[in-house]
Short mmCIF file of C-alpha atoms and ligand atoms in Angstrom, two decimals:
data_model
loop_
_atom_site.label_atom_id
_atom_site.label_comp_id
_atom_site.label_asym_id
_atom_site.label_seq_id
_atom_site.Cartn_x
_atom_site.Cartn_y
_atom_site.Cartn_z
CA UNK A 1 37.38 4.47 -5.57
CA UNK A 2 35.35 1.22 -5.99
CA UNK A 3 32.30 1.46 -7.88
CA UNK A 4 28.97 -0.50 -8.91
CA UNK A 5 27.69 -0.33 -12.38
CA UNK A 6 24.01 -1.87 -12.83
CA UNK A 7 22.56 -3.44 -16.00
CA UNK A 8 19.30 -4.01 -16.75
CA UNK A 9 17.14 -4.20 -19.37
CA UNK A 10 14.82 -6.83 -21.13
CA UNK A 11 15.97 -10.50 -22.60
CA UNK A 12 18.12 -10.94 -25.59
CA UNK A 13 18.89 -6.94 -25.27
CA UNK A 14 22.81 -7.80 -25.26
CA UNK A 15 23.11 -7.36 -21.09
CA UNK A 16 25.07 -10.35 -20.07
CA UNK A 17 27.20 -10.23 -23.28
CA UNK A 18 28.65 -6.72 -22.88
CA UNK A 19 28.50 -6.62 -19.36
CA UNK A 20 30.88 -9.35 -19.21
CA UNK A 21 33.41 -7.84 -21.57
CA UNK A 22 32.92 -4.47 -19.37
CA UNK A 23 33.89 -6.28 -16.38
CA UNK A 24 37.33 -7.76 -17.83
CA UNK A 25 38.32 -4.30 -19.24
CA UNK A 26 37.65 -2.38 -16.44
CA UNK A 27 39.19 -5.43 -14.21
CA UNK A 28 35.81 -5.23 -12.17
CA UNK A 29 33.49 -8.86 -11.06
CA UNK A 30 30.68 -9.36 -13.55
CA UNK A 31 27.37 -10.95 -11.34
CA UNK A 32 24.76 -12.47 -13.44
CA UNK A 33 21.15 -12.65 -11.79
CA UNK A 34 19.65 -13.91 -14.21
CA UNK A 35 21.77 -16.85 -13.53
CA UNK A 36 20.36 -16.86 -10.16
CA UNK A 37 16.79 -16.84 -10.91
CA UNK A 38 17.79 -19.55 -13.01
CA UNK A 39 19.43 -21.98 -10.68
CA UNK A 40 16.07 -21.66 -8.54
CA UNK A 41 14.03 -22.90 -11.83
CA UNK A 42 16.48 -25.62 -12.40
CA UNK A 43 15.97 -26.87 -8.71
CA UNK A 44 12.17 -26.42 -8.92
CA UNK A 45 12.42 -28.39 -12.36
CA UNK A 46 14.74 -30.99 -10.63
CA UNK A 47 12.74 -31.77 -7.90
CA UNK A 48 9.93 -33.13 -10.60
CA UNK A 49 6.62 -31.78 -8.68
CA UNK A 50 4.07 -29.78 -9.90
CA UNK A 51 5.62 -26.21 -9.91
CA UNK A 52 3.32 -23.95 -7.45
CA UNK A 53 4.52 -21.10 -5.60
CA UNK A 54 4.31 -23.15 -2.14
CA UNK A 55 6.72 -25.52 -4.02
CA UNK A 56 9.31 -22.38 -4.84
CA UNK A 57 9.74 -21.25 -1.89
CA UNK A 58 10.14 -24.85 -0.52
CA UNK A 59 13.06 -25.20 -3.31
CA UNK A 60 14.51 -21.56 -2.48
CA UNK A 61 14.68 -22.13 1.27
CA UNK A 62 17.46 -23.19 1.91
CA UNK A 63 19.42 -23.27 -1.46
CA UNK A 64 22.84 -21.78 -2.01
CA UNK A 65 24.14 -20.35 -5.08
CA UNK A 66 27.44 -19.21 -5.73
CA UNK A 67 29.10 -17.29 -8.97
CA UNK A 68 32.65 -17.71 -9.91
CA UNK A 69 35.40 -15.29 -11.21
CA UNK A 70 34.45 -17.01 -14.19
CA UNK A 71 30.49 -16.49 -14.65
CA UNK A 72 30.24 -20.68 -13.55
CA UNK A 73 27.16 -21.43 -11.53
CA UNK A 74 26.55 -23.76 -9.00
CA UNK A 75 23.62 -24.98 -7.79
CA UNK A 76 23.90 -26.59 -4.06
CA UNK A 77 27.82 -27.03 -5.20
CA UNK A 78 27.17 -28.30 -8.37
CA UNK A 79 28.31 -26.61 -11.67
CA UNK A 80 25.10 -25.65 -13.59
CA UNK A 81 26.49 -23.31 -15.86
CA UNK A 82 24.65 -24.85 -19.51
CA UNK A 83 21.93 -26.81 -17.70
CA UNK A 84 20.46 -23.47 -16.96
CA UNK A 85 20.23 -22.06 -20.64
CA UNK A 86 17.82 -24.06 -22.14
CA UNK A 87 14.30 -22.29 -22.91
CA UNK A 88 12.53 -24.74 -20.01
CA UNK A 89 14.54 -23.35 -17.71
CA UNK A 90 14.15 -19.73 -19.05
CA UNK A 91 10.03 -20.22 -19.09
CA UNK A 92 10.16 -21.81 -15.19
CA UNK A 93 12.81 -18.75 -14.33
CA UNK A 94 10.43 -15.82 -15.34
CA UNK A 95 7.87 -18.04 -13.09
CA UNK A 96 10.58 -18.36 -9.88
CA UNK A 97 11.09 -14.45 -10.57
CA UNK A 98 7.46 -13.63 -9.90
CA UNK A 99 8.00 -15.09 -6.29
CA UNK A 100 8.24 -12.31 -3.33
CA UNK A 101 10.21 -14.94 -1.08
CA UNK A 102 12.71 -15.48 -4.23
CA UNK A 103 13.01 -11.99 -4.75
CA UNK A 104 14.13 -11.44 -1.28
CA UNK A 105 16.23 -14.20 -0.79
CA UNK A 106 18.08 -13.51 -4.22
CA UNK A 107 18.07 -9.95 -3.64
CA UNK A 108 20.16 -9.95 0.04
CA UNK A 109 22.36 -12.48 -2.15
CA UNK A 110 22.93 -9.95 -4.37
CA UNK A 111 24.10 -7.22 -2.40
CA UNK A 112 26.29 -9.54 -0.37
CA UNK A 113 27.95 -9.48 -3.77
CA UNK A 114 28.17 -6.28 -4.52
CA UNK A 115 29.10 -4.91 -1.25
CA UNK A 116 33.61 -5.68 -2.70
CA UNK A 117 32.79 -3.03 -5.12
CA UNK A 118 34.15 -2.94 -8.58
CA UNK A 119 31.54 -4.96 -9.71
CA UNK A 120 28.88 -4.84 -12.81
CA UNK A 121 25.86 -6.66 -12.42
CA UNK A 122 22.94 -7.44 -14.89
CA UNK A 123 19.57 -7.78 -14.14
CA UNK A 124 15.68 -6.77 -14.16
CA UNK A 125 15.81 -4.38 -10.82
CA UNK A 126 19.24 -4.19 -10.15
CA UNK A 127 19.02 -0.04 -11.08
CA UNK A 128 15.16 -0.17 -8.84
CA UNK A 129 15.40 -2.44 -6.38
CA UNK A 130 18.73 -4.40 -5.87
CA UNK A 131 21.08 -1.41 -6.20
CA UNK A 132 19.60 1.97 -6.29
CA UNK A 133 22.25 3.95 -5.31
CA UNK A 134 25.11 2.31 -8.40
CA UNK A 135 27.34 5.11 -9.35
CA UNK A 136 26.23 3.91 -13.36
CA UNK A 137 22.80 2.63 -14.35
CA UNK A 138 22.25 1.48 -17.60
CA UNK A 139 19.22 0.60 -19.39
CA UNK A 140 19.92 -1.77 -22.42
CA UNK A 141 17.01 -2.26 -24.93
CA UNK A 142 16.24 -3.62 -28.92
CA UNK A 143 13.38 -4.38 -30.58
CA UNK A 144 11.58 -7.83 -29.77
CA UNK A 145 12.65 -8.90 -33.49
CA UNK A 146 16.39 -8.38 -33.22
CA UNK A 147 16.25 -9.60 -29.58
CA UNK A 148 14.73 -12.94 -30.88
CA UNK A 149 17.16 -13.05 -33.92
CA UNK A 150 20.34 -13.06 -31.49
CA UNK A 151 18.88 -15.60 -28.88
CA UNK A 152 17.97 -17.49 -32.09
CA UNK A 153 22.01 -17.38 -32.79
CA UNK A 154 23.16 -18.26 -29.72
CA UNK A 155 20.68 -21.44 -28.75
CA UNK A 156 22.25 -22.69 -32.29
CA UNK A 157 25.93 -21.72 -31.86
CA UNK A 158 25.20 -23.95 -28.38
CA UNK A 159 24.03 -26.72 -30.76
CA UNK A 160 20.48 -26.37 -29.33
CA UNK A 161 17.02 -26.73 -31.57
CA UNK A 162 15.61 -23.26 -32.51
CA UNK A 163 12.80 -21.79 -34.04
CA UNK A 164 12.77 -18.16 -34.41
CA UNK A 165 8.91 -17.83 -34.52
CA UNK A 166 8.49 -19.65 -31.53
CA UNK A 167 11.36 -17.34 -29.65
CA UNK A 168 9.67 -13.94 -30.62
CA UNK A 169 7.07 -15.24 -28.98
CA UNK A 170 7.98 -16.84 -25.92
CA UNK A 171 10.26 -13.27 -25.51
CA UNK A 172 6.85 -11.53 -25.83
CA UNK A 173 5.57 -13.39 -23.36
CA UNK A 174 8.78 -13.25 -21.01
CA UNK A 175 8.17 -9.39 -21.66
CA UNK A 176 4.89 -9.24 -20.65
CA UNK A 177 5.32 -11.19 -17.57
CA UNK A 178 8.95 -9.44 -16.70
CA UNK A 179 7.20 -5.95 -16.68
CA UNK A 180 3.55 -6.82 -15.21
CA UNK A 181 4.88 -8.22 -12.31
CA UNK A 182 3.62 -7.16 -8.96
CA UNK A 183 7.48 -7.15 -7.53
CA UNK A 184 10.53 -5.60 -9.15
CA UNK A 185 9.21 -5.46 -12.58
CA UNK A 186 11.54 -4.60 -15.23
CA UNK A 187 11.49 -0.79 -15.69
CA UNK A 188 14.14 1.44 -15.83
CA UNK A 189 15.47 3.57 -13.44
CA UNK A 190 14.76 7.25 -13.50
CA UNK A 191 18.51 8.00 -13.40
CA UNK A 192 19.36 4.87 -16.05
CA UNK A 193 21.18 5.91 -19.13
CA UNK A 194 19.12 4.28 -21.75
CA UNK A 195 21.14 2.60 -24.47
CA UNK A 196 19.26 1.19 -27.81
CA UNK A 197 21.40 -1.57 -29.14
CA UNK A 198 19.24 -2.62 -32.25
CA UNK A 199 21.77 -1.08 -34.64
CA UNK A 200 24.39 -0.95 -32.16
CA UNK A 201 27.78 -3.42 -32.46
CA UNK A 202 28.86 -4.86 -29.51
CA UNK A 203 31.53 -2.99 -29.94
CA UNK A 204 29.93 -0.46 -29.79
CA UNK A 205 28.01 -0.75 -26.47
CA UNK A 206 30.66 -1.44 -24.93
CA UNK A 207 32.61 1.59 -26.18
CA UNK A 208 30.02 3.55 -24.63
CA UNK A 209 29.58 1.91 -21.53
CA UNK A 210 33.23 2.35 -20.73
CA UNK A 211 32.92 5.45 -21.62
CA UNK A 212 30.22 6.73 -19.14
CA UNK A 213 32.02 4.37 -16.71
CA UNK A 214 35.20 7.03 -17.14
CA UNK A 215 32.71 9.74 -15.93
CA UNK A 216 31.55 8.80 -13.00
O1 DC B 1 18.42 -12.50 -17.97
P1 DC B 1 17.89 -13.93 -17.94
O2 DC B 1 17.12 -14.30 -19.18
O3 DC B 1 18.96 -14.93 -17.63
O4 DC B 1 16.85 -13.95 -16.70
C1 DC B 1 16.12 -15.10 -16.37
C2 DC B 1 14.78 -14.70 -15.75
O5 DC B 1 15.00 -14.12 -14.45
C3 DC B 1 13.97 -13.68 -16.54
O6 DC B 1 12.63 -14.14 -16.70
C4 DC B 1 13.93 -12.44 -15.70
C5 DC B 1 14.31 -12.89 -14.33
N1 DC B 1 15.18 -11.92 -13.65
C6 DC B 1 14.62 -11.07 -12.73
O7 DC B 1 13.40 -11.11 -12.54
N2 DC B 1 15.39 -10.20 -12.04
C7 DC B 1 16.71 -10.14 -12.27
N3 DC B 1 17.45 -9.27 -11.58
C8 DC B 1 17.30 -10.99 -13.23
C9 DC B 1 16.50 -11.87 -13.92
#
């Protein structure tokens, strides 16, 4: 039988990492969001105007974005894959995500997606909103201070600047403005499995994932 696992969770809580090495053991498609929301802020950002929501939805009309076995993104058939992983992008994409018109636009996207099966996605809403009926949800969290510590790690391993002060914060604020949100804030879903990764492995996680993914 073909089945839908949804991720969610907050930033820098390990989704996209062990969702992806999910998807390759259980031979499933791994569909980042997140990657979504961030093609939208790299258009918005591209098109050099003073970002306003009129602008957004101007940008999202009548974009396409498309995900590859591979996790590449493209933008309006362009390969955006590490222009969208710097922190601009990442400040502009918790703006796109607080759009209504974005949300549905991505939203129907995402479902297209889903609708082969055998797929794991990560996300915000994807247990809420996007997917409510998944056969898994999972709700991956860690404290703000280990989630900053491994974005930290990873803008440096891509050879980017870094300043771990400066990501706690701008995670707080990504938080805040993730969970306040009018539409599809982050929450978890009442019938989410809620995993704590702060003193977890990857390893680990994953373990576990796969292992809740052999009970359903
Ligand atoms: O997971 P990420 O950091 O790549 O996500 C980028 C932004 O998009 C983040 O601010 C949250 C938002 N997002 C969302 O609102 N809903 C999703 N399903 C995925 C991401």
């Amino acid at each position: 039988m073909k089945k839908i696992i949804a991720v969610d969770g907050p930033a820098g809580a390990g989704k996209s990492t062990v969702s992806k090495i999910c998807a390759a053991k259980l031979g499933y498609t791994y569909i980042d969001t997140g990657a979504m929301y961030r093609a939208v802020a790299l258009k918005v950002l591209q098109s050099g105007k003073p970002v306003d929501d009129s602008l957004i939805v101007d940008v999202t009309r009548d974009i396409r974005i498309e995900l590859d076995e591979s996790a590449r993104v493209f933008l309006d058939g362009r390969e955006v894959t590490t222009q969208i992983r710097t922190p601009e992008v990442s400040r502009a994409a918790s703006l796109v995500a607080k759009v209504g018109y974005v949300r549905q636009k991505l939203t129907e996207l995402q479902r297209q997606m889903a609708s082969r099966g055998n797929v794991i996605m990560d996300g915000r809403d994807i247990g809420t909103q996007v997917l409510p009926n998944a056969d898994l949800k999972i709700f991956l969290t860690a404290t703000v201070a280990e989630r900053a510590r491994r974005r930290f790690d990873e803008l440096k391993a891509k050879g980017h600047a870094a300043d771990l002060a400066q990501i706690e914060t701008e995670i707080t604020l990504r938080d805040k403005q993730d969970s306040e949100r009018e539409i599809a804030p982050l929450a978890q879903a009442e019938d989410a499995i809620l995993l704590d990764t702060t003193r977890l492995t990857i390893d680990e996680v994953v373990a576990e994932i796969l292992r809740l993914a052999g009970k359903v």
